[in-house]
Amino acid sequence: MLEVVKITPIDALPGNYGMPSSSDNVLPGQYLNSISAGDGPPTILVHGLAASLHDWEVLVPELASYAFQAFAVDLFGHGDSPKPELPELYTISTVIDTFEAWIEHLDLGSSLMLVGHSLGGHVCLQYALRHPERISCMVLIDPFFRPAQLSPVLRLFNKRPKVGVKALQTVPLNLIDTVLGWDPVNAAQYSPQARWQIAYNCKRASPNILNIPSTIPDLTADLHRIEIPCLIIWGSKDLTLKPDTFNDLVAQLPIAAGREINDCGHHPHIRKPVLVNRIILDFLKLHRQQSLPAASY
């Protein structure tokens, strides 16, 4: 059975990510919106920037049907999780700290399996660096692990995040959907329903989330410390992050395999969910126990 936890956003309080103060005896992560289903090894699904847990609506029940306990979470500032009004809170540190506290609140123990897309991939990498003893394996989909991955246009926006914040505040939902359809790659790859979901997630998020990418560090020098099996999946036509950088990531992680998905952009799990979900499931089933060797794809 799918368990849905709906959280009412609370007022922003400086210094604690807009969550209740420590005197309330609650952890910040308790207030992240999430869904869960199934029983088995805990598997956490983490969406990308300007997305939401709805990215995983197909994968969550499928994982549950294969005896995994699947969790999908709305990151700080996204979906139905809190969206404080203070722009200075929107950093990668806040995102990871609240994600970490949410996991602590769930008290899932060790041998966690992580699946992250884009920004969510970065969150997974940083969590694995903080808690290597708690992670058994990871699947990263078009992950953001260093700023140099950004396309030239997005790199320019990354230097001027206030421009993007203002645009997201004022642009209507239907215009976002229309613009997504203008790109021939997007038009060919995503159904109207998928484009609408992407646009809706974007508009639901706090505009201040566009401050987050400029605070993301380069993880290249630390990748050698992640000594768990990892599978990197990416779209061959990703226009958000440079596709050739994902082979670099595979090479720099100690135990990693890569799988390029042809004719896909930045969202292969949305563009080709049947194929990508099967790849993810095969990998996770193989690595239910941390001692198993890395897969070859």
GROMACS .gro file of C-alpha atoms in nm:
model
  297
    1MET     CA    1   0.000   0.000   0.000
    2LEU     CA    2   0.125   0.347  -0.086
    3GLU     CA    3   0.163   0.572   0.217
    4VAL     CA    4   0.133   0.941   0.141
    5VAL     CA    5   0.248   1.198   0.394
    6LYS     CA    6   0.114   1.548   0.329
    7ILE     CA    7   0.291   1.830   0.508
    8THR     CA    8   0.163   2.183   0.555
    9PRO     CA    9   0.444   2.435   0.487
   10ILE     CA   10   0.534   2.636   0.794
   11ASP     CA   11   0.657   2.990   0.839
   12ALA     CA   12   1.023   3.068   0.777
   13LEU     CA   13   1.236   3.103   1.087
   14PRO     CA   14   1.592   3.235   1.030
   15GLY     CA   15   1.870   2.992   1.110
   16ASN     CA   16   1.672   2.667   1.105
   17TYR     CA   17   1.559   2.630   0.745
   18GLY     CA   18   1.208   2.749   0.817
   19MET     CA   19   1.141   2.453   1.045
   20PRO     CA   20   1.033   2.450   1.411
   21SER     CA   21   1.314   2.537   1.653
   22SER     CA   22   1.511   2.269   1.836
   23SER     CA   23   1.303   2.342   2.146
   24ASP     CA   24   1.013   2.172   1.969
   25ASN     CA   25   1.204   1.841   1.984
   26VAL     CA   26   1.165   1.765   1.616
   27LEU     CA   27   1.413   1.721   1.338
   28PRO     CA   28   1.396   1.949   1.032
   29GLY     CA   29   1.374   1.653   0.797
   30GLN     CA   30   1.053   1.540   0.963
   31TYR     CA   31   0.883   1.815   0.767
   32LEU     CA   32   0.983   1.707   0.419
   33ASN     CA   33   0.689   1.574   0.221
   34SER     CA   34   0.729   1.211   0.118
   35ILE     CA   35   0.557   0.896  -0.001
   36SER     CA   36   0.650   0.535   0.069
   37ALA     CA   37   0.544   0.186  -0.031
   38GLY     CA   38   0.653  -0.173   0.021
   39ASP     CA   39   0.864  -0.370   0.267
   40GLY     CA   40   1.226  -0.466   0.223
   41PRO     CA   41   1.560  -0.290   0.178
   42PRO     CA   42   1.502   0.087   0.211
   43THR     CA   43   1.543   0.260  -0.125
   44ILE     CA   44   1.530   0.640  -0.141
   45LEU     CA   45   1.443   0.827  -0.461
   46VAL     CA   46   1.562   1.187  -0.494
   47HIS     CA   47   1.436   1.419  -0.768
   48GLY     CA   48   1.623   1.698  -0.949
   49LEU     CA   49   1.602   2.077  -0.942
   50ALA     CA   50   1.253   2.222  -0.995
   51ALA     CA   51   1.102   1.873  -0.989
   52SER     CA   52   0.917   1.674  -0.722
   53LEU     CA   53   0.857   1.323  -0.595
   54HIS     CA   54   0.603   1.282  -0.877
   55ASP     CA   55   0.899   1.200  -1.102
   56TRP     CA   56   0.898   0.858  -0.934
   57GLU     CA   57   0.526   0.775  -0.942
   58VAL     CA   58   0.588   0.475  -1.168
   59LEU     CA   59   0.906   0.350  -1.000
   60VAL     CA   60   0.780   0.358  -0.639
   61PRO     CA   61   0.506   0.091  -0.679
   62GLU     CA   62   0.731  -0.113  -0.906
   63LEU     CA   63   1.003  -0.121  -0.640
   64ALA     CA   64   0.744  -0.218  -0.381
   65SER     CA   65   0.628  -0.508  -0.599
   66TYR     CA   66   0.985  -0.643  -0.596
   67ALA     CA   67   1.012  -0.634  -0.215
   68PHE     CA   68   1.186  -0.301  -0.171
   69GLN     CA   69   1.072  -0.034   0.074
   70ALA     CA   70   1.061   0.267  -0.158
   71PHE     CA   71   1.063   0.627  -0.039
   72ALA     CA   72   1.031   0.936  -0.258
   73VAL     CA   73   1.082   1.279  -0.105
   74ASP     CA   74   1.018   1.640  -0.200
   75LEU     CA   75   1.346   1.820  -0.136
   76PHE     CA   76   1.357   2.147   0.055
   77GLY     CA   77   1.182   2.421  -0.144
   78HIS     CA   78   1.017   2.173  -0.381
   79GLY     CA   79   0.679   2.005  -0.420
   80ASP     CA   80   0.484   2.005  -0.095
   81SER     CA   81   0.787   2.051   0.130
   82PRO     CA   82   0.845   2.382   0.312
   83LYS     CA   83   0.936   2.687   0.104
   84PRO     CA   84   1.063   2.962   0.334
   85GLU     CA   85   1.075   3.313   0.190
   86LEU     CA   86   1.439   3.377   0.285
   87PRO     CA   87   1.654   3.351  -0.032
   88GLU     CA   88   1.973   3.295   0.170
   89LEU     CA   89   1.842   2.958   0.289
   90TYR     CA   90   1.842   2.818  -0.063
   91THR     CA   91   2.185   2.655  -0.074
   92ILE     CA   92   2.300   2.301  -0.138
   93SER     CA   93   2.395   2.278   0.231
   94THR     CA   94   2.034   2.341   0.333
   95VAL     CA   95   1.907   2.084   0.085
   96ILE     CA   96   2.146   1.817   0.209
   97ASP     CA   97   2.106   1.901   0.579
   98THR     CA   98   1.726   1.874   0.563
   99PHE     CA   99   1.748   1.555   0.354
  100GLU     CA  100   1.990   1.408   0.609
  101ALA     CA  101   1.759   1.500   0.897
  102TRP     CA  102   1.461   1.347   0.714
  103ILE     CA  103   1.650   1.016   0.683
  104GLU     CA  104   1.745   1.031   1.052
  105HIS     CA  105   1.381   1.085   1.142
  106LEU     CA  106   1.281   0.774   0.946
  107ASP     CA  107   1.541   0.570   1.140
  108LEU     CA  108   1.604   0.334   0.848
  109GLY     CA  109   1.936   0.198   0.973
  110SER     CA  110   2.211   0.109   0.727
  111SER     CA  111   2.230  -0.059   0.384
  112LEU     CA  112   2.031   0.222   0.224
  113MET     CA  113   1.996   0.226  -0.154
  114LEU     CA  114   1.988   0.570  -0.316
  115VAL     CA  115   1.852   0.672  -0.655
  116GLY     CA  116   1.904   1.035  -0.755
  117HIS     CA  117   1.842   1.244  -1.065
  118SER     CA  118   2.044   1.558  -1.150
  119LEU     CA  119   2.048   1.771  -0.831
  120GLY     CA  120   1.922   1.461  -0.652
  121GLY     CA  121   2.230   1.279  -0.777
  122HIS     CA  122   2.447   1.543  -0.613
  123VAL     CA  123   2.252   1.505  -0.290
  124CYS     CA  124   2.309   1.128  -0.300
  125LEU     CA  125   2.682   1.170  -0.364
  126GLN     CA  126   2.721   1.413  -0.076
  127TYR     CA  127   2.517   1.193   0.156
  128ALA     CA  128   2.738   0.896   0.065
  129LEU     CA  129   3.047   1.104   0.143
  130ARG     CA  130   2.902   1.200   0.482
  131HIS     CA  131   2.775   0.852   0.569
  132PRO     CA  132   2.967   0.587   0.371
  133GLU     CA  133   2.879   0.320   0.626
  134ARG     CA  134   2.505   0.362   0.566
  135ILE     CA  135   2.486   0.321   0.187
  136SER     CA  136   2.498  -0.014   0.006
  137CYS     CA  137   2.468   0.114  -0.353
  138MET     CA  138   2.356   0.409  -0.565
  139VAL     CA  139   2.194   0.475  -0.900
  140LEU     CA  140   2.260   0.823  -1.039
  141ILE     CA  141   2.066   0.955  -1.339
  142ASP     CA  142   2.227   1.247  -1.524
  143PRO     CA  143   2.387   1.354  -1.194
  144PHE     CA  144   2.521   1.703  -1.126
  145PHE     CA  145   2.862   1.652  -0.963
  146ARG     CA  146   3.061   1.955  -1.082
  147PRO     CA  147   2.967   2.303  -1.208
  148ALA     CA  148   3.165   2.260  -1.532
  149GLN     CA  149   2.899   2.012  -1.649
  150LEU     CA  150   2.652   2.293  -1.715
  151SER     CA  151   2.584   2.400  -2.071
  152PRO     CA  152   2.717   2.751  -2.158
  153VAL     CA  153   2.371   2.909  -2.136
  154LEU     CA  154   2.295   2.752  -1.798
  155ARG     CA  155   2.640   2.846  -1.672
  156LEU     CA  156   2.555   3.208  -1.748
  157PHE     CA  157   2.229   3.181  -1.551
  158ASN     CA  158   2.422   3.010  -1.273
  159LYS     CA  159   2.632   3.325  -1.235
  160ARG     CA  160   2.320   3.542  -1.216
  161PRO     CA  161   2.063   3.335  -1.023
  162LYS     CA  162   1.849   3.639  -0.939
  163VAL     CA  163   1.753   3.664  -1.307
  164GLY     CA  164   1.617   3.310  -1.302
  165VAL     CA  165   1.442   3.363  -0.969
  166LYS     CA  166   1.260   3.668  -1.104
  167ALA     CA  167   1.162   3.486  -1.423
  168LEU     CA  168   1.022   3.188  -1.233
  169GLN     CA  169   0.823   3.421  -1.009
  170THR     CA  170   0.650   3.591  -1.299
  171VAL     CA  171   0.621   3.339  -1.582
  172PRO     CA  172   0.281   3.160  -1.596
  173LEU     CA  173   0.256   2.782  -1.589
  174ASN     CA  174   0.115   2.750  -1.941
  175LEU     CA  175   0.406   2.952  -2.082
  176ILE     CA  176   0.660   2.716  -1.923
  177ASP     CA  177   0.476   2.424  -2.083
  178THR     CA  178   0.470   2.603  -2.420
  179VAL     CA  179   0.842   2.686  -2.409
  180LEU     CA  180   0.924   2.322  -2.331
  181GLY     CA  181   0.736   2.228  -2.646
  182TRP     CA  182   0.932   2.475  -2.859
  183ASP     CA  183   1.253   2.278  -2.815
  184PRO     CA  184   1.243   2.008  -3.087
  185VAL     CA  185   1.430   1.768  -2.858
  186ASN     CA  186   1.173   1.813  -2.580
  187ALA     CA  187   0.881   1.805  -2.822
  188ALA     CA  188   1.001   1.474  -2.965
  189GLN     CA  189   1.090   1.315  -2.633
  190TYR     CA  190   0.812   1.411  -2.393
  191SER     CA  191   0.441   1.358  -2.420
  192PRO     CA  192   0.219   1.661  -2.355
  193GLN     CA  193   0.139   1.510  -2.016
  194ALA     CA  194   0.508   1.474  -1.927
  195ARG     CA  195   0.583   1.831  -2.034
  196TRP     CA  196   0.293   1.957  -1.826
  197GLN     CA  197   0.417   1.765  -1.521
  198ILE     CA  198   0.767   1.911  -1.563
  199ALA     CA  199   0.622   2.261  -1.598
  200TYR     CA  200   0.387   2.210  -1.301
  201ASN     CA  201   0.670   2.088  -1.076
  202CYS     CA  202   0.878   2.386  -1.181
  203LYS     CA  203   0.603   2.632  -1.096
  204ARG     CA  204   0.519   2.464  -0.763
  205ALA     CA  205   0.875   2.498  -0.639
  206SER     CA  206   0.997   2.813  -0.467
  207PRO     CA  207   1.156   3.048  -0.722
  208ASN     CA  208   1.448   3.072  -0.479
  209ILE     CA  209   1.556   2.717  -0.565
  210LEU     CA  210   1.739   2.872  -0.860
  211ASN     CA  211   1.993   3.002  -0.609
  212ILE     CA  212   2.093   2.644  -0.526
  213PRO     CA  213   2.306   2.550  -0.833
  214SER     CA  214   2.548   2.839  -0.774
  215THR     CA  215   2.631   2.691  -0.432
  216ILE     CA  216   2.708   2.340  -0.559
  217PRO     CA  217   3.074   2.242  -0.516
  218ASP     CA  218   3.290   2.031  -0.746
  219LEU     CA  219   3.298   1.680  -0.598
  220THR     CA  220   3.564   1.545  -0.835
  221ALA     CA  221   3.842   1.534  -0.575
  222ASP     CA  222   3.627   1.332  -0.333
  223LEU     CA  223   3.476   1.074  -0.567
  224HIS     CA  224   3.747   0.816  -0.490
  225ARG     CA  225   3.609   0.795  -0.135
  226ILE     CA  226   3.274   0.652  -0.250
  227GLU     CA  227   3.359   0.282  -0.238
  228ILE     CA  228   3.017   0.133  -0.304
  229PRO     CA  229   2.866  -0.006  -0.625
  230CYS     CA  230   2.728   0.277  -0.839
  231LEU     CA  231   2.537   0.277  -1.165
  232ILE     CA  232   2.540   0.596  -1.372
  233ILE     CA  233   2.258   0.637  -1.626
  234TRP     CA  234   2.240   0.930  -1.865
  235GLY     CA  235   2.068   1.051  -2.177
  236SER     CA  236   2.279   1.079  -2.491
  237LYS     CA  237   2.112   1.410  -2.582
  238ASP     CA  238   2.124   1.583  -2.244
  239LEU     CA  239   2.123   1.959  -2.308
  240THR     CA  240   2.136   2.053  -1.939
  241LEU     CA  241   2.455   1.873  -1.837
  242LYS     CA  242   2.726   1.776  -2.084
  243PRO     CA  243   2.683   1.404  -2.164
  244ASP     CA  244   3.057   1.339  -2.200
  245THR     CA  245   3.108   1.424  -1.832
  246PHE     CA  246   2.921   1.115  -1.716
  247ASN     CA  247   3.190   0.883  -1.850
  248ASP     CA  248   3.434   1.087  -1.640
  249LEU     CA  249   3.222   1.016  -1.334
  250VAL     CA  250   3.215   0.643  -1.406
  251ALA     CA  251   3.594   0.643  -1.441
  252GLN     CA  252   3.651   0.831  -1.115
  253LEU     CA  253   3.421   0.628  -0.891
  254PRO     CA  254   3.600   0.316  -0.757
  255ILE     CA  255   3.313   0.072  -0.827
  256ALA     CA  256   3.094   0.202  -1.105
  257ALA     CA  257   2.929   0.111  -1.432
  258GLY     CA  258   2.769   0.341  -1.688
  259ARG     CA  259   2.467   0.309  -1.914
  260GLU     CA  260   2.394   0.567  -2.183
  261ILE     CA  261   2.031   0.582  -2.299
  262ASN     CA  262   2.004   0.672  -2.665
  263ASP     CA  263   1.768   0.941  -2.790
  264CYS     CA  264   1.713   1.082  -2.441
  265GLY     CA  265   1.772   1.423  -2.291
  266HIS     CA  266   1.810   1.514  -1.924
  267HIS     CA  267   1.516   1.299  -1.803
  268PRO     CA  268   1.563   0.940  -1.928
  269HIS     CA  269   1.352   0.807  -1.639
  270ILE     CA  270   1.060   1.015  -1.774
  271ARG     CA  271   1.136   0.974  -2.144
  272LYS     CA  272   1.184   0.594  -2.132
  273PRO     CA  273   1.049   0.481  -1.794
  274VAL     CA  274   1.002   0.114  -1.884
  275LEU     CA  275   1.363   0.072  -1.997
  276VAL     CA  276   1.521   0.286  -1.726
  277ASN     CA  277   1.314   0.138  -1.444
  278ARG     CA  278   1.413  -0.210  -1.558
  279ILE     CA  279   1.781  -0.113  -1.553
  280ILE     CA  280   1.743   0.036  -1.206
  281LEU     CA  281   1.556  -0.268  -1.072
  282ASP     CA  282   1.809  -0.514  -1.213
  283PHE     CA  283   2.093  -0.323  -1.048
  284LEU     CA  284   1.919  -0.289  -0.711
  285LYS     CA  285   1.816  -0.654  -0.703
  286LEU     CA  286   2.176  -0.753  -0.767
  287HIS     CA  287   2.299  -0.533  -0.484
  288ARG     CA  288   2.047  -0.607  -0.211
  289GLN     CA  289   2.350  -0.705  -0.004
  290GLN     CA  290   2.647  -0.472   0.016
  291SER     CA  291   2.895  -0.756  -0.029
  292LEU     CA  292   2.791  -0.835  -0.385
  293PRO     CA  293   3.032  -0.728  -0.663
  294ALA     CA  294   2.959  -0.444  -0.904
  295ALA     CA  295   2.745  -0.520  -1.205
  296SER     CA  296   2.861  -0.493  -1.563
  297TYR     CA  297   2.630  -0.314  -1.806
   0.00000   0.00000   0.00000
